[in-house]
Coordinates of C-alpha atoms and ligand atoms in Angstrom, one line a residue:
M1 CA -5.5 2.9 19.5
S2 CA -8.1 1.8 17.0
Y3 CA -9.0 0.1 13.8
V4 CA -9.4 3.0 11.3
N5 CA -10.0 3.7 7.6
M6 CA -7.5 5.9 5.8
E7 CA -9.3 9.2 6.1
K8 CA -8.0 10.6 9.4
I9 CA -4.5 9.1 9.2
L10 CA -3.9 10.4 5.7
K11 CA -5.3 13.8 6.5
N12 CA -3.1 14.1 9.6
A13 CA -0.1 12.9 7.5
R14 CA -0.7 15.6 4.8
Q15 CA -1.1 18.3 7.5
G16 CA 2.0 17.1 9.4
G17 CA 4.2 16.8 6.2
Y18 CA 4.8 13.1 6.6
A19 CA 3.4 9.9 4.9
V20 CA 1.8 6.8 6.2
G21 CA 3.5 3.5 5.2
A22 CA 1.3 0.9 3.6
F23 CA 3.0 -2.5 3.8
N24 CA 1.9 -5.5 1.8
I25 CA 1.7 -8.2 4.4
V26 CA 1.4 -11.9 3.4
N27 CA 0.3 -13.6 6.6
E28 CA -0.2 -13.2 10.4
M29 CA 3.6 -13.0 11.1
T30 CA 4.2 -10.2 8.6
A31 CA 1.2 -8.4 9.9
K32 CA 2.4 -8.6 13.5
A33 CA 5.9 -7.6 12.5
S34 CA 4.5 -4.5 10.7
V35 CA 2.3 -3.5 13.6
E36 CA 5.1 -3.9 16.1
A37 CA 7.3 -1.7 14.0
A38 CA 4.6 1.0 13.9
E39 CA 4.1 0.7 17.7
A40 CA 7.8 1.1 18.3
L41 CA 7.7 4.4 16.4
N42 CA 4.2 5.4 17.6
A43 CA 3.1 5.8 14.0
P44 CA -0.1 4.9 12.2
I45 CA 0.2 2.1 9.7
I46 CA -1.7 0.6 6.8
L47 CA -1.7 -3.2 6.5
Q48 CA -2.1 -3.8 2.8
T49 CA -3.4 -7.1 1.4
S50 CA -3.0 -8.1 -2.2
V51 CA -5.9 -9.8 -3.9
K52 CA -3.8 -12.9 -4.4
T53 CA -3.0 -13.1 -0.6
V54 CA -6.6 -12.6 0.4
K55 CA -7.7 -15.3 -2.0
Q56 CA -5.0 -17.7 -0.6
F57 CA -6.5 -17.4 2.9
G58 CA -10.1 -16.6 2.1
I59 CA -11.8 -13.3 3.1
S60 CA -13.2 -14.3 6.5
E61 CA -10.2 -16.4 7.5
M62 CA -7.8 -13.5 6.7
M63 CA -9.9 -11.0 8.6
G64 CA -10.1 -13.5 11.4
F65 CA -6.4 -13.4 12.1
L66 CA -5.9 -9.7 11.2
K67 CA -8.6 -8.3 13.4
P68 CA -7.2 -9.3 16.8
I69 CA -3.7 -7.9 15.8
V70 CA -5.3 -4.6 14.9
K71 CA -7.6 -4.5 17.9
N72 CA -4.7 -4.9 20.3
A73 CA -2.5 -2.4 18.5
A74 CA -1.2 0.6 20.4
V75 CA -1.4 2.7 17.2
D76 CA -4.1 3.4 14.5
V77 CA -4.1 0.7 11.9
A78 CA -6.1 0.4 8.6
I79 CA -6.5 -2.8 6.7
H80 CA -6.5 -1.9 3.0
L81 CA -7.1 -4.1 -0.1
D82 CA -4.5 -3.4 -2.8
H83 CA -5.1 -3.2 -6.5
S84 CA -8.4 -5.0 -6.8
T85 CA -9.5 -5.0 -10.5
D86 CA -12.7 -6.9 -9.7
V87 CA -15.7 -4.9 -8.4
D88 CA -17.4 -7.9 -6.9
F89 CA -14.3 -9.0 -5.0
T90 CA -13.8 -5.4 -3.8
L91 CA -17.4 -5.3 -2.5
A92 CA -16.9 -8.7 -0.8
C93 CA -13.9 -7.3 1.1
I94 CA -15.8 -4.3 2.1
E95 CA -18.5 -6.6 3.5
G96 CA -15.8 -8.8 5.0
G97 CA -14.4 -6.1 7.3
W98 CA -11.6 -4.3 5.3
S99 CA -11.5 -0.6 6.4
S100 CA -10.2 0.5 3.1
V101 CA -10.0 -0.7 -0.5
M102 CA -8.3 0.1 -3.7
Y103 CA -10.4 -0.4 -6.8
D104 CA -7.9 -0.4 -9.7
G105 CA -9.7 0.3 -13.0
S106 CA -6.7 1.9 -14.5
K107 CA -6.6 -0.5 -17.4
L108 CA -10.2 0.3 -18.4
P109 CA -11.4 3.2 -20.5
L110 CA -11.9 6.3 -18.3
K111 CA -15.7 6.1 -18.5
D112 CA -15.8 2.5 -17.3
N113 CA -13.2 3.1 -14.6
I114 CA -15.3 6.0 -13.3
Q115 CA -18.5 3.9 -13.4
N116 CA -16.9 1.0 -11.5
T117 CA -15.1 3.2 -9.0
K118 CA -18.3 5.1 -8.3
A119 CA -20.1 1.8 -7.5
V120 CA -17.3 0.9 -5.1
V121 CA -17.3 4.3 -3.5
E122 CA -21.0 4.2 -2.9
A123 CA -20.9 0.8 -1.2
A124 CA -17.8 1.6 0.7
H125 CA -18.9 5.0 2.1
K126 CA -22.1 3.4 3.4
K127 CA -19.9 1.3 5.6
G128 CA -17.3 4.0 6.5
V129 CA -14.7 2.3 4.3
T130 CA -12.3 4.5 2.3
V131 CA -11.5 4.0 -1.4
E132 CA -8.3 4.5 -3.3
G133 CA -8.3 4.8 -7.1
E134 CA -5.7 4.9 -9.8
L135 CA -5.1 6.5 -13.2
G136 CA -2.4 5.9 -15.7
A137 CA -0.4 2.7 -15.8
I138 CA 2.2 1.9 -13.2
V139 CA 4.9 -0.3 -14.8
G140 CA 5.9 -3.6 -13.2
V141 CA 4.3 -6.6 -11.6
E142 CA 2.0 -6.3 -8.6
D143 CA 0.1 -9.4 -7.7
D144 CA -1.4 -10.7 -11.0
I145 CA -1.4 -7.2 -12.7
V146 CA 1.4 -6.9 -15.2
V147 CA 2.2 -3.6 -16.9
K148 CA 5.1 -3.9 -19.4
E149 CA 7.7 -1.2 -19.9
G150 CA 6.1 -0.1 -23.2
E151 CA 2.6 0.0 -21.7
S152 CA 3.5 2.4 -19.0
A153 CA 1.5 5.7 -19.1
L154 CA 1.7 8.7 -16.9
A155 CA -1.6 10.0 -15.5
D156 CA -3.2 12.7 -17.7
P157 CA -4.1 15.7 -15.5
K158 CA -7.3 16.4 -17.5
D159 CA -8.5 12.8 -16.9
C160 CA -7.5 13.0 -13.3
K161 CA -9.7 16.1 -12.7
V162 CA -12.7 14.4 -14.4
Y163 CA -12.1 11.1 -12.5
L164 CA -11.6 12.8 -9.1
E165 CA -14.7 15.0 -9.5
A166 CA -16.9 12.1 -10.7
T167 CA -15.9 9.4 -8.2
G168 CA -15.4 11.1 -4.8
I169 CA -12.5 8.7 -3.9
D170 CA -10.6 9.2 -0.6
A171 CA -7.0 8.6 -1.9
F172 CA -5.6 8.9 -5.4
A173 CA -2.7 7.1 -7.0
P174 CA -1.7 8.8 -10.3
A175 CA 1.0 7.1 -12.3
I176 CA 4.0 9.4 -12.2
G177 CA 6.9 7.1 -13.3
T178 CA 7.4 4.9 -10.3
A179 CA 7.2 1.1 -10.8
H180 CA 6.2 -2.0 -8.9
G181 CA 9.1 -4.4 -8.2
L182 CA 12.8 -3.7 -8.3
Y183 CA 14.0 -0.7 -10.4
K184 CA 16.3 -1.4 -13.2
G185 CA 18.4 1.7 -14.2
E186 CA 17.4 5.3 -13.7
V187 CA 14.0 6.0 -12.1
K188 CA 12.2 8.7 -14.1
I189 CA 9.7 10.5 -11.9
D190 CA 7.6 13.3 -13.2
Y191 CA 7.7 15.6 -10.1
D192 CA 5.9 18.4 -11.9
L193 CA 3.0 16.2 -12.9
F194 CA 2.7 15.0 -9.3
K195 CA 2.8 18.6 -8.1
K196 CA 0.2 19.6 -10.6
I197 CA -2.2 16.8 -9.7
E198 CA -1.7 17.5 -6.0
S199 CA -2.7 21.1 -6.6
F200 CA -6.2 20.2 -7.6
S201 CA -6.8 16.9 -6.0
P202 CA -9.5 17.0 -3.3
C203 CA -8.0 13.9 -1.6
P204 CA -4.5 12.8 -0.5
L205 CA -2.1 11.3 -3.1
V206 CA -0.6 7.8 -2.9
L207 CA 2.8 6.7 -4.1
H208 CA 3.1 3.2 -5.5
G209 CA 6.3 1.3 -6.2
G210 CA 8.1 2.4 -3.0
T211 CA 10.7 -0.3 -2.9
G212 CA 14.1 1.0 -4.0
L213 CA 13.3 4.7 -4.2
S214 CA 16.0 6.9 -2.7
T215 CA 15.6 8.8 0.6
D216 CA 15.7 12.0 -1.5
T217 CA 12.9 10.8 -3.8
F218 CA 10.7 9.9 -0.8
K219 CA 11.4 13.3 0.8
R220 CA 10.7 15.2 -2.3
L221 CA 7.5 13.4 -3.1
I222 CA 6.3 13.7 0.6
D223 CA 7.1 17.4 0.5
L224 CA 5.0 17.6 -2.7
G225 CA 2.1 15.9 -1.0
A226 CA 2.4 12.1 -1.0
A227 CA 0.5 11.0 2.1
K228 CA 0.6 7.2 1.6
V229 CA 3.6 5.2 0.4
N230 CA 3.3 1.6 -0.7
I231 CA 6.0 -1.0 0.1
S232 CA 5.6 -4.6 -1.1
T233 CA 8.7 -6.0 -2.8
A234 CA 11.0 -5.0 0.1
I235 CA 8.8 -7.1 2.5
K236 CA 8.8 -10.1 0.2
I237 CA 12.6 -9.9 -0.1
A238 CA 13.1 -9.6 3.6
Y239 CA 10.8 -12.6 4.2
C240 CA 12.4 -14.9 1.6
S241 CA 16.0 -13.9 2.1
G242 CA 15.5 -14.1 5.9
M243 CA 14.4 -17.7 5.5
G244 CA 17.4 -18.5 3.4
E245 CA 19.8 -16.8 5.8
Y246 CA 18.4 -18.6 8.8
T247 CA 18.5 -22.1 7.2
K248 CA 22.0 -21.4 6.0
M249 CA 23.1 -20.4 9.5
H250 CA 21.4 -23.4 11.1
P251 CA 21.3 -26.2 8.5
D252 CA 20.6 -28.8 11.2
Q253 CA 18.0 -27.0 13.1
N254 CA 14.3 -27.9 12.5
D255 CA 12.5 -25.4 14.7
P256 CA 9.9 -23.5 12.7
L257 CA 9.3 -21.1 15.7
K258 CA 12.9 -19.9 15.7
L259 CA 12.9 -19.6 12.0
D260 CA 9.6 -17.5 12.2
A261 CA 11.1 -15.3 14.9
F262 CA 14.2 -14.6 12.8
V263 CA 12.2 -13.8 9.7
K264 CA 9.7 -11.7 11.6
D265 CA 12.6 -9.5 12.9
K266 CA 13.9 -9.1 9.3
V267 CA 10.5 -7.9 8.1
K268 CA 10.2 -5.6 11.1
E269 CA 13.5 -4.0 10.3
V270 CA 12.2 -3.2 6.8
V271 CA 9.0 -1.7 8.1
L272 CA 10.9 0.3 10.8
K273 CA 13.3 1.7 8.2
H274 CA 10.6 2.8 5.9
I275 CA 8.3 4.3 8.6
K276 CA 11.4 6.3 9.8
L277 CA 11.9 7.5 6.2
F278 CA 8.3 8.5 5.7
T279 CA 8.0 10.3 9.0
L280 CA 11.3 11.9 8.0
L281 CA 13.1 10.9 11.1
E282 CA 16.1 9.4 9.4
C283 CA 17.2 6.5 7.2
Ligands
LIG301 P1 6.8 -2.2 -4.5 O1 6.6 -3.6 -4.7 O2 7.7 -1.6 -5.5 O3 7.2 -1.8 -3.1 O4 5.4 -1.5 -4.8 C1 4.4 -1.7 -3.9 C2 3.1 -1.2 -4.3 O5 3.0 -0.1 -4.9 C3 1.9 -2.0 -4.0 O6 0.7 -1.5 -4.6

């Protein structure tokens, strides 16, 4: 199909009552595994890149290996920058070919967050790039952003209204109680808050902290309007534990290609499972 931004795929998802999975890939192999999973289910997909991952490869090098995968894909694919707190780096990725970016100014005072987000939106929209924004503080560790338990804050609906009207973003991630990383204990999600924000949001809502949420939670939030769901930790776990599993099974084998193929299948399984959940096929 084609290389797209998030506009059409999230709009279709909202109208169709499903969500698009956004998977944090870490290299070419995980990108291929994710796209192959999406192709197998004929579903659109968002390949999400953390700032740390992009910096590890370099902007043009990373786009250099992602573009061919996306161009040859049989489904719509967006390449999205996740949680960028740096305006200049976000602008560099827009120039570098990303079709979508998240500018995360959630740790800033509202006024500054709005100002920075507006600057990103202005540059992005000139190039047909979509922008995701965030309000509140999503607990946990994502990339180099750490929000401790005591620093978590749900999004304030009043602030959300002001932010959404002022910035013109294309997708919005309000903090509603989900967390990055693995959940410890009970997950306390404010469904009413999510419903309230969805009722006035001009753009689709994004659910962060997807790893470890139950099928019921996904279904409930997708029913309430979540159009994009982020999965990162589950990919990292599949990758690392897949490596461990393979080397344990084959301690005397030194064939990186076989190891890669094994790990790729493990990552693909995770992506398949989540896309099925988000399109409400089955678990
Ligand atoms: P998890 O690591 O909990 O899957 O969260 C991913 C995420 O929200 C990335 O922004």
